[in-house]
Coordinates of C-alpha atoms and ligand atoms in Angstrom, one line a residue:
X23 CA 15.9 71.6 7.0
X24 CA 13.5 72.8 4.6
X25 CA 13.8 70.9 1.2
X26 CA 11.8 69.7 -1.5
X27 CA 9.3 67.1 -0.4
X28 CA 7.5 64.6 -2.4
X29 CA 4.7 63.0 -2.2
X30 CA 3.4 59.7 -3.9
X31 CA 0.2 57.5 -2.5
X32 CA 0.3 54.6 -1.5
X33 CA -2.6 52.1 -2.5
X34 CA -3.3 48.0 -3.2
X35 CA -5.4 46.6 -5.7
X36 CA -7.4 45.7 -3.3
X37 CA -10.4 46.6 -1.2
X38 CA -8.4 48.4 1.8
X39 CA -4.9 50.1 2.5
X40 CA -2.8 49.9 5.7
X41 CA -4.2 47.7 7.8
X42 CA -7.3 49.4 9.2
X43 CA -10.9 49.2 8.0
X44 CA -12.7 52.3 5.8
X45 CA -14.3 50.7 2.8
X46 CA -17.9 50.3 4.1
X47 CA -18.1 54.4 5.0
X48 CA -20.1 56.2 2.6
X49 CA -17.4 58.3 1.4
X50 CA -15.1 55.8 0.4
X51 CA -14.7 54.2 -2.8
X52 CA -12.2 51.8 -2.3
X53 CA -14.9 48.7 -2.8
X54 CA -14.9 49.7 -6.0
X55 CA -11.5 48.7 -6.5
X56 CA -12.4 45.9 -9.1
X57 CA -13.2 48.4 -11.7
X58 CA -10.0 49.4 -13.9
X59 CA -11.6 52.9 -14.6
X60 CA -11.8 53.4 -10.8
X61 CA -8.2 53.6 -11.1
X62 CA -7.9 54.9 -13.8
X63 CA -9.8 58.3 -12.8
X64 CA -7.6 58.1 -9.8
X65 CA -4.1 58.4 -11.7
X66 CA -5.7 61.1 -14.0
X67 CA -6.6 62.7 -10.8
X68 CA -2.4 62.7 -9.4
X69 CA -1.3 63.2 -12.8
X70 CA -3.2 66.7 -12.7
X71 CA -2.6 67.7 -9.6
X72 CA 0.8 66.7 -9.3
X73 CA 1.9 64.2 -7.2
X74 CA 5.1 61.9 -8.1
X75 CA 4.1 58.7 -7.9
X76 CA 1.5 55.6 -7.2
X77 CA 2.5 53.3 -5.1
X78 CA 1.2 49.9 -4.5
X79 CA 1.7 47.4 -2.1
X80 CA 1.5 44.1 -3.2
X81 CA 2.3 40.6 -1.8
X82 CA 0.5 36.5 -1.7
X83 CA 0.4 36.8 2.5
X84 CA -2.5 37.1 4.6
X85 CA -3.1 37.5 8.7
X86 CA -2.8 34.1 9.8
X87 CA -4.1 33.3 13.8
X88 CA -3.6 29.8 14.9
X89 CA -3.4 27.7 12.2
X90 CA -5.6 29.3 9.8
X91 CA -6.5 32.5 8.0
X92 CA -7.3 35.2 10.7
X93 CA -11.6 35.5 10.2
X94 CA -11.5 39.1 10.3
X95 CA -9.1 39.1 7.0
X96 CA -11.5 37.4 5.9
X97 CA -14.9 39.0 6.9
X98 CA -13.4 42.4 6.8
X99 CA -10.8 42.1 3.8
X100 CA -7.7 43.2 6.0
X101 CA -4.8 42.5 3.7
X102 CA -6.6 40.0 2.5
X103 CA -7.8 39.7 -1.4
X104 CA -6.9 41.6 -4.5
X105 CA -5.7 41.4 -7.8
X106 CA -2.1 41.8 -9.4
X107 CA -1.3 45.7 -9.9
X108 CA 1.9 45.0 -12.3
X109 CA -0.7 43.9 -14.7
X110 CA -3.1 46.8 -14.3
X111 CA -0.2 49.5 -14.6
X112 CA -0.4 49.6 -18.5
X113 CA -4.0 50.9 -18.0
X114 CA -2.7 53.8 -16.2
X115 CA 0.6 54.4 -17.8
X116 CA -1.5 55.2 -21.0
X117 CA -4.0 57.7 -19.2
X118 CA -1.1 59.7 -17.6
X119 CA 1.8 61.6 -19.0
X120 CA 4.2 62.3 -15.6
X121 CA 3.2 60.3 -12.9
X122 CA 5.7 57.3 -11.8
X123 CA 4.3 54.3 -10.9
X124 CA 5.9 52.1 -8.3
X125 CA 4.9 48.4 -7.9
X126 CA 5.9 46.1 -4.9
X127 CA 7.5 42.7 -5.7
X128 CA 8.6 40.3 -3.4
X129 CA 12.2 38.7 -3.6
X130 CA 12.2 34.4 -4.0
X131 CA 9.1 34.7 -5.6
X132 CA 10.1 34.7 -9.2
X133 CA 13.2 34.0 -10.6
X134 CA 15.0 37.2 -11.2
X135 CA 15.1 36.9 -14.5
X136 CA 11.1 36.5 -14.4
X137 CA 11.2 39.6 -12.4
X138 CA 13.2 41.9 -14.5
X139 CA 11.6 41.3 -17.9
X140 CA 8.0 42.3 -16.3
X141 CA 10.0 45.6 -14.8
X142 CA 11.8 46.0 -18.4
X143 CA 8.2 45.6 -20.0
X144 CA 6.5 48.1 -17.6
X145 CA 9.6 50.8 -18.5
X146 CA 9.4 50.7 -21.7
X147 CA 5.1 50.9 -21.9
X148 CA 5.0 53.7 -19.1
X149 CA 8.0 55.4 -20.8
X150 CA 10.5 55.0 -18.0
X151 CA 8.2 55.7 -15.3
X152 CA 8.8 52.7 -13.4
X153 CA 9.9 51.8 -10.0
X154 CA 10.5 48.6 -7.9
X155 CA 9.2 48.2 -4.5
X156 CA 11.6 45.4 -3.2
X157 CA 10.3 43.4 -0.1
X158 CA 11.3 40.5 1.3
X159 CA 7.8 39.6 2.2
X160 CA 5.0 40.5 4.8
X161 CA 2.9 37.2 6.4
X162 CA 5.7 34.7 5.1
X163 CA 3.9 32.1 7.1
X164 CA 0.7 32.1 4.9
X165 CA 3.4 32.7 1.6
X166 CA 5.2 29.3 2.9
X167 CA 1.9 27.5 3.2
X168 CA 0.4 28.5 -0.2
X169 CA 3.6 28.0 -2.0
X170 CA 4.1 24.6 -0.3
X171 CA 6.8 25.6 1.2
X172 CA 8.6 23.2 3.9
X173 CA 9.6 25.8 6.5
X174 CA 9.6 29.6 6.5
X175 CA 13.2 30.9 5.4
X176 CA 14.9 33.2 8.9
X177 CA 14.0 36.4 8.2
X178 CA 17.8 38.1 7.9
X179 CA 18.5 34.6 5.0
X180 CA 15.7 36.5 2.8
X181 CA 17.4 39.4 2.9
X182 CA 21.1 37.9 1.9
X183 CA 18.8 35.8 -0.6
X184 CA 17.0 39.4 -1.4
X185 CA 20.5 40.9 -2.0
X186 CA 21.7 38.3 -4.4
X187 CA 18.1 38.6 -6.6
X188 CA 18.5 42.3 -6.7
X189 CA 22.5 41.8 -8.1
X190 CA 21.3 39.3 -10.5
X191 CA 18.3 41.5 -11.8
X192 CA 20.5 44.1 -12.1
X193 CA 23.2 42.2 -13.8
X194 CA 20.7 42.0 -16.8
X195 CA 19.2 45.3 -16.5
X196 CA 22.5 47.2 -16.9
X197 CA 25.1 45.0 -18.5
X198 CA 23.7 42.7 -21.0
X199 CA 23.1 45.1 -23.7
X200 CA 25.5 48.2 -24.2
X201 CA 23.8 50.9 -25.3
X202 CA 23.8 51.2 -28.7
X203 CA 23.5 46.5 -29.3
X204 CA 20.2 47.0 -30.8
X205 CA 20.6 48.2 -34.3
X206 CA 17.5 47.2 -36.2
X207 CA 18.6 48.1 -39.5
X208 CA 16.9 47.2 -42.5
X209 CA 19.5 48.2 -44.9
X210 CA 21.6 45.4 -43.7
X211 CA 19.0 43.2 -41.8
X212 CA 21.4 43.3 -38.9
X213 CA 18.7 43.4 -35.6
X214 CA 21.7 43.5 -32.6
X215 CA 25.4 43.7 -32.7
X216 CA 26.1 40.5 -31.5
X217 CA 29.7 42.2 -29.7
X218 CA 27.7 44.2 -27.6
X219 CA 25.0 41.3 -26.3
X220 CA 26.9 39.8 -23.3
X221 CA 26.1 36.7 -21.7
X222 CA 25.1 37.1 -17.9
X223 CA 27.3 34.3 -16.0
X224 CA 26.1 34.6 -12.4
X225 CA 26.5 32.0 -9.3
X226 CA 25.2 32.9 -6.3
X227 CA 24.3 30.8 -3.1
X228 CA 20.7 31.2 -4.3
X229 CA 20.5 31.9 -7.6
X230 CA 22.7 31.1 -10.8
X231 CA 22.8 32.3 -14.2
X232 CA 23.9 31.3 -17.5
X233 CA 22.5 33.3 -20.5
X234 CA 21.2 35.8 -22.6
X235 CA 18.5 38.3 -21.4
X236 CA 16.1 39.1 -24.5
X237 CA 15.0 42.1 -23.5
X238 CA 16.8 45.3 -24.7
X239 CA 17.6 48.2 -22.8
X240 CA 14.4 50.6 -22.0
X241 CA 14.5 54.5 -20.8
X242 CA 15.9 53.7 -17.2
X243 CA 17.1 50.3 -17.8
X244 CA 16.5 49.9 -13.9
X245 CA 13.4 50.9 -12.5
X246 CA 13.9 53.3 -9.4
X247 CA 14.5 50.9 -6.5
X248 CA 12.4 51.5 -4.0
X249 CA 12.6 49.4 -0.5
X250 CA 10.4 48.7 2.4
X251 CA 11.3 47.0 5.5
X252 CA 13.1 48.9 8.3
X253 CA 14.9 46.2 10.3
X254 CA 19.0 46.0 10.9
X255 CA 18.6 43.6 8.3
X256 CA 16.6 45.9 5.8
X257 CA 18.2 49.6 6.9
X258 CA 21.6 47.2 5.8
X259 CA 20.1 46.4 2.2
X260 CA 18.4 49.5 1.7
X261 CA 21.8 51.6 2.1
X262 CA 23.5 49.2 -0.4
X263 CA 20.5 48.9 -3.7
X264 CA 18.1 51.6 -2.7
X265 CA 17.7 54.6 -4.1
X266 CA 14.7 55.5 -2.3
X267 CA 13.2 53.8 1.7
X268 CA 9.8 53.6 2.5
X269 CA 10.2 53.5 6.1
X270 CA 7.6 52.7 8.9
X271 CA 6.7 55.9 10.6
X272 CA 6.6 55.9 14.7
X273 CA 7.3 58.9 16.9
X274 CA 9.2 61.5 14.6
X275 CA 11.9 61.5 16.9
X276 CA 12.3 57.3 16.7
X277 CA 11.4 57.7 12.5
X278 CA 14.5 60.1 12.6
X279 CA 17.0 58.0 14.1
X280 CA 16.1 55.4 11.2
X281 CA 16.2 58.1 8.6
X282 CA 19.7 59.0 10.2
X283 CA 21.1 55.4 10.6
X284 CA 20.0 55.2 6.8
X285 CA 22.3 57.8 5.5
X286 CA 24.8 57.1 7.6
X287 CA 25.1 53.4 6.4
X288 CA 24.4 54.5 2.6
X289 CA 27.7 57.4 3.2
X290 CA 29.5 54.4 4.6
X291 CA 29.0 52.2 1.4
X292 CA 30.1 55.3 -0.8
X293 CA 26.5 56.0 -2.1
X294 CA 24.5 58.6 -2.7
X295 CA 21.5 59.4 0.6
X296 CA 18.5 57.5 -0.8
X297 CA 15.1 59.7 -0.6
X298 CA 13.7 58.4 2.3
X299 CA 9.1 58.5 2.4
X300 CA 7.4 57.6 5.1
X301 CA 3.6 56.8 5.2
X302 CA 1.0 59.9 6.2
X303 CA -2.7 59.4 6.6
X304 CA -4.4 62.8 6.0
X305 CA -8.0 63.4 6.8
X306 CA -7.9 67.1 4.9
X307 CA -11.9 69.3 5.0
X308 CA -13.3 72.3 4.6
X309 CA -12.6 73.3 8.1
X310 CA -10.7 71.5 11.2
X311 CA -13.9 70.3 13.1
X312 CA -15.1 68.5 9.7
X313 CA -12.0 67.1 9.7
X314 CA -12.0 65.7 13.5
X315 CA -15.6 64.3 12.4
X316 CA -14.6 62.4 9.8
X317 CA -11.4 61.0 11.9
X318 CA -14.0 59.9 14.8
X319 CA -15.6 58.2 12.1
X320 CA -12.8 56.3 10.8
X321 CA -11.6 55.5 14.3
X322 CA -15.3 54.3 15.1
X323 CA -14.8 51.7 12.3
X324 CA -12.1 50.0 13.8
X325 CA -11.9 48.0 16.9
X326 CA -9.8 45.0 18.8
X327 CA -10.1 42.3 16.0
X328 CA -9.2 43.9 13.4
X329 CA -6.2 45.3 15.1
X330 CA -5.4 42.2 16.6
X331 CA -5.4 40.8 12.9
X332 CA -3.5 43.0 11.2
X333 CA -0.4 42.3 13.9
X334 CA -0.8 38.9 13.4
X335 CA -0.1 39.2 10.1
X336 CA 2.9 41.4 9.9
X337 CA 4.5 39.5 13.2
X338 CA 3.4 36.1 14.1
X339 CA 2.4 37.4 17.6
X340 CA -1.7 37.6 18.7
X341 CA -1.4 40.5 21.0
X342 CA -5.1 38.6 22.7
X343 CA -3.5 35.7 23.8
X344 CA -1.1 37.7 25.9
X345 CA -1.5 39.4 29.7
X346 CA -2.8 42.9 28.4
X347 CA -0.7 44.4 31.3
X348 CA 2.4 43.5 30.4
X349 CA 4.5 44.7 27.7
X350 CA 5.8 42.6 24.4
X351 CA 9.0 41.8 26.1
X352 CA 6.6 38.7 27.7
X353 CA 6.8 37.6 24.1
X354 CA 10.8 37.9 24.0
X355 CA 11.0 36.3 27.5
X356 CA 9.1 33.4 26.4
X357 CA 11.6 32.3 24.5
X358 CA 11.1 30.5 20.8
X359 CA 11.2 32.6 17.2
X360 CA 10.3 35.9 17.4
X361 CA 10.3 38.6 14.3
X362 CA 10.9 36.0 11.4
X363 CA 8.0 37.7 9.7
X364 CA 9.2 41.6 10.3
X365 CA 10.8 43.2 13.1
X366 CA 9.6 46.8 12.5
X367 CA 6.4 46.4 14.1
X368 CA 7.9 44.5 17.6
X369 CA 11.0 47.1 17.9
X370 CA 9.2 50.1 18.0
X371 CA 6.8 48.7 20.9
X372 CA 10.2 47.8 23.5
X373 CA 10.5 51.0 25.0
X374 CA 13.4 53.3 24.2
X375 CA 15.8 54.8 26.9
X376 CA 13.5 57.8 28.3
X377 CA 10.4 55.7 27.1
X378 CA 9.0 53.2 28.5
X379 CA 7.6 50.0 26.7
X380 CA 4.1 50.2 26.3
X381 CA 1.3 47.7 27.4
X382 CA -0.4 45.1 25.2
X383 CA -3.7 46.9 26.3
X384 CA -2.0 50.3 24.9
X385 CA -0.8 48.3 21.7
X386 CA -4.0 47.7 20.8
X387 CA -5.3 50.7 21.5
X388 CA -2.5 52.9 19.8
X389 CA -2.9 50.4 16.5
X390 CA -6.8 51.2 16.9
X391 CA -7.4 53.6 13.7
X392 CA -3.4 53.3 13.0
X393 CA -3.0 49.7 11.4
X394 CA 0.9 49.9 9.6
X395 CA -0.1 53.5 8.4
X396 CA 2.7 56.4 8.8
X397 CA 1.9 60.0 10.6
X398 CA -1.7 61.4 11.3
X399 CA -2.6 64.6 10.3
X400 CA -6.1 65.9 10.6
X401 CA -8.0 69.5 9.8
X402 CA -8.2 72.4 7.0
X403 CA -5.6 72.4 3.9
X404 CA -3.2 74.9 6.2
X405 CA -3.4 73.0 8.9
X406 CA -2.3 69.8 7.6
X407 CA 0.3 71.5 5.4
X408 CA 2.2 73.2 8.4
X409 CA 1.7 69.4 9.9
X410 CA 3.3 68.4 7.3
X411 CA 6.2 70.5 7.2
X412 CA 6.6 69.8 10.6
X413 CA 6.6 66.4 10.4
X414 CA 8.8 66.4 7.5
X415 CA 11.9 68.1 9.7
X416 CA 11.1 66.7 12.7
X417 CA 11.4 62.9 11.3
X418 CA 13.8 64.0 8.6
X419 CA 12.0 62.5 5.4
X420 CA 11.9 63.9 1.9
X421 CA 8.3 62.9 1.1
X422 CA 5.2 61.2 2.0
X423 CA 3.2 57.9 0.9
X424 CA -0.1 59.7 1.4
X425 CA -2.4 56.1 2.7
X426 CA -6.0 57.0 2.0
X427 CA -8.9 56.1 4.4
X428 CA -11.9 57.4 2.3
X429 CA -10.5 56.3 -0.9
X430 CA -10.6 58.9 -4.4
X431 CA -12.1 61.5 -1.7
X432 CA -8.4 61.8 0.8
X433 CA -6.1 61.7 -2.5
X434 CA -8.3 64.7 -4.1
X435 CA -8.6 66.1 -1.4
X436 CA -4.9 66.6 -0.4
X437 CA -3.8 67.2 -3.8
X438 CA -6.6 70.4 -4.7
X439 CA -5.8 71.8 -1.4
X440 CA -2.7 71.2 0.6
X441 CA 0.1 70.3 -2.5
X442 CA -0.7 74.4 -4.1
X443 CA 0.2 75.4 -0.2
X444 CA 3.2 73.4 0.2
X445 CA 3.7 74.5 -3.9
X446 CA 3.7 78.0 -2.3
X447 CA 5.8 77.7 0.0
X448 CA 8.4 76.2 -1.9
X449 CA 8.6 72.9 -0.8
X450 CA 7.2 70.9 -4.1
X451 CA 9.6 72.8 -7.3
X452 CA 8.4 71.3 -10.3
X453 CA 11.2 69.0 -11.1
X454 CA 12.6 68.5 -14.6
X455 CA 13.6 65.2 -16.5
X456 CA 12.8 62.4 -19.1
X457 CA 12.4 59.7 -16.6
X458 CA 11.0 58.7 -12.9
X459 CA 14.8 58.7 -11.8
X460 CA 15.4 62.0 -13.3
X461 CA 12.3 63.9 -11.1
X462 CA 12.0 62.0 -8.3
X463 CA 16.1 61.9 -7.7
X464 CA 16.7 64.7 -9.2
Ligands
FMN505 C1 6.6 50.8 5.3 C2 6.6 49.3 5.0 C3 5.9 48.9 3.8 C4 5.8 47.6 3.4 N1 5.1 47.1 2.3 C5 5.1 45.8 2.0 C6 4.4 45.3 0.9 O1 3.8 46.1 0.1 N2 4.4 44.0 0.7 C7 5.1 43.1 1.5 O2 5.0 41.9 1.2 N3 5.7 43.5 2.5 C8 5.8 44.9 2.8 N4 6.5 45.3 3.9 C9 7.1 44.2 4.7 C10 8.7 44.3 4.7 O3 9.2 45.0 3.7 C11 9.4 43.0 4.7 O4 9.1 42.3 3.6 C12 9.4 42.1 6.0 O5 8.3 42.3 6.7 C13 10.7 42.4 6.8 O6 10.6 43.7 7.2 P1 11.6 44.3 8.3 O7 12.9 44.6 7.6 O8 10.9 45.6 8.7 O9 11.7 43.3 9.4 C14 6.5 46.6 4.2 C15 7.2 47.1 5.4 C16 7.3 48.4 5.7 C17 8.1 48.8 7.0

């Protein structure tokens, strides 16, 4: 294969991406994630050198150990504390011309009508360059206990919940206004063709809805649905609403039979192959030994705790209190819930036919420096551009969520040296259209 990639990055509004820890190195500037014109110079910075999208993550959860907050969330902000991007997107939509802007939300949060007024709003400001991350929610444990919740909802119930709020949000997005309802004509004072206004009548197990939506149609109507969450469960709902997966990188080979499965069940529902991203950390310099340097760095940040932490959060399970010389299936034989919270990050750790499950001791060392971040590339600009070619066929992705470790630095650093290779070479064809949809689908 050798198609057109794309590549967005992949941030929060927050003090530290994917799970690992970078922000006290000098040549970060993710601590100065507080400061709108931090980000604002960043999209500048993609709009110019032409990557597709910003992505951010976004959720209320935190690494919970025990019964409490895990400390190192805490004392070393692993997704822990942040602000609300949605809000800061108008910022950047009106410093940038191109670049889509993609913005997690979590399903059962909001009511869907909640949710798809912000998304109409955020269309029609950036210009329809908006897409929708849906999740159904990392660290639901610490979600149930700050929303009050009784009990955390089974994980595969938010996803049937998650499919009804995405039907609903759609119902308003694309049939109640026809093109063409909103009139606004002074002449004869008539604001919306009250024919062509329908009233959304929707009853689900979860939701129901009676009523008019207020907002009118805006350039894409529906933002470009993105998904994230890569479990039987989540490959099922991202073949039926999304039109582009954010899937959790592991071994190409493993990534690939996700990406396949993907396809396959989107062909099965009738629908067109999503654009399936994964996440890529690349440490780009002037030459490869710089490179390596600056990945022994990063590494050299990072150690048991924090690793430990980050696994609580996305699974329930402290990888400490377990016998490191076992594998996770001790977890599994144990008996009790297991992957309510997310299943990606215990499935790809029980051994595959051919491969063996790894130890506890080798989880936590293989999550050391890795955190939930996709591929690893590391060395000059043609280096990491043949990596990523590579990658990109080996795992069968069209695109990469480029996850910054050293902040401003990784993003300029890929996009003034490795996107003109891969430019080039053919791989990045400036793509045409009015919208986000448009380019990124084509
Ligand atoms: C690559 C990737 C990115 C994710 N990003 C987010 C996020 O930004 N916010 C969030 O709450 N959950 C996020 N999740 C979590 C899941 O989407 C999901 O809500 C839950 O953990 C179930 O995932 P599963 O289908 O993999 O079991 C992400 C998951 C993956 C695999």
């Amino acid at each position: 294969m050798s198609g057109a990639l794309r590549f967005g990055v992949f941030e929060v509004f927050g003090p530290q991406v994917g799970g690992t820890v970078s922000w006290p190195h000098p040549l970060s500037d993710s601590i100065e994630f507080a400061d709108p014109q931090h980000w604002v110079r960043l999209a500048r910075l993609m709009d110019a050198t032409g990557y597709d999208f910003l992505f951010f993550a976004d959720g209320f959860g935190y690494p919970i150990l025990g019964d409490d907050i895990a400390p190192a969330a805490v004392r070393s902000g692993i997704n822990f504390s942040g602000y609300d991007p949605a809000t800061l997107l108008p910022l950047l939509m009106a410093a940038t011309d191109r670049l889509g802007f993609v913005v997690t939300a979590t399903t059962g949060i909001d009511h869907p009508v909640q949710l798809a007024r912000r998304f109409s709003t955020l269309d029609l400001v950036s210009n329809g360059r908006i897409g929708w991350n849906i999740v159904t929610g990392a660290s639901q444990n610490a979600v149930a206990e700050l929303f009050g919740h009784e009990a955390l909802m089974p994980h595969d119930v938010r996803y049937a919940l998650a499919d009804e709020f995405v039907r609903l949000a759609r119902a308003y997005w694309e049939d109640a206004w026809d093109d063409g309802a909103l009139v606004a004509d002074r002449a004869t004072g008539v604001y919306a063709d009250a024919a062509r206004v329908h009233r959304t009548m929707f009853e689900g197990e979860h939701y129901r809805s009676r009523g008019y939506f207020g907002a009118p149609p805006t350039p894409q109507r529906t933002p470009v649905l993105f998904q994230a969450g890569t479990s039987p469960a989540g490959r099922a709902f991202a073949a039926t609403h999304a039109e582009c997966v954010f899937v959790q990188a592991t071994s190409p080979a493993h990534t690939r039979r996700n990406t396949d499965d993907i396809r396959a069940r989107a062909a099965a529902a009738g629908r067109p192959a999503p654009v399936v991203m994964v996440g890529l950390t690349a440490i780009v310099a002037e030459t490869i030994e710089r490179g390596e340097e600056l990945a022994r760095e990063f590494d050299a940040l990072q150690d048991d705790d924090v690793v430990a932490t980050l696994y609580a959060g996305n699974t329930g399970i402290d990888l400490r209190s377990l016998d490191p010389d076992r594998t996770l299936h001790q977890v599994l034989e144990a008996g009790g819930p297991v992957g309510q919270l997310g299943t990606s990050n215990i499935e790809r750790f029980l051994g595959t036919p051919g491969s063996p499950a790894p130890t506890v001791r080798e989880i936590l060392d293989s999550l050391k420096g890795q955190g939930t971040r996709g591929f690893r590339l590391v060395g000059d600009a043609a280096t990491v551009a043949d990596g990523v070619e590579r990658l990109a066929d080996e795992a069968g992705v069209d695109g990469f969520l480029l996850e910054p470790v050293f902040g401003t630095r990784d993003v300029a650093a890929f996009g003034d040296a490795v996107l003109p290779i891969l430019r080039e070479r053919g791989r990045l064809p400036r793509r045409e259209g009015a919208t986000f949809r448009h380019r990124l689908l084509g």
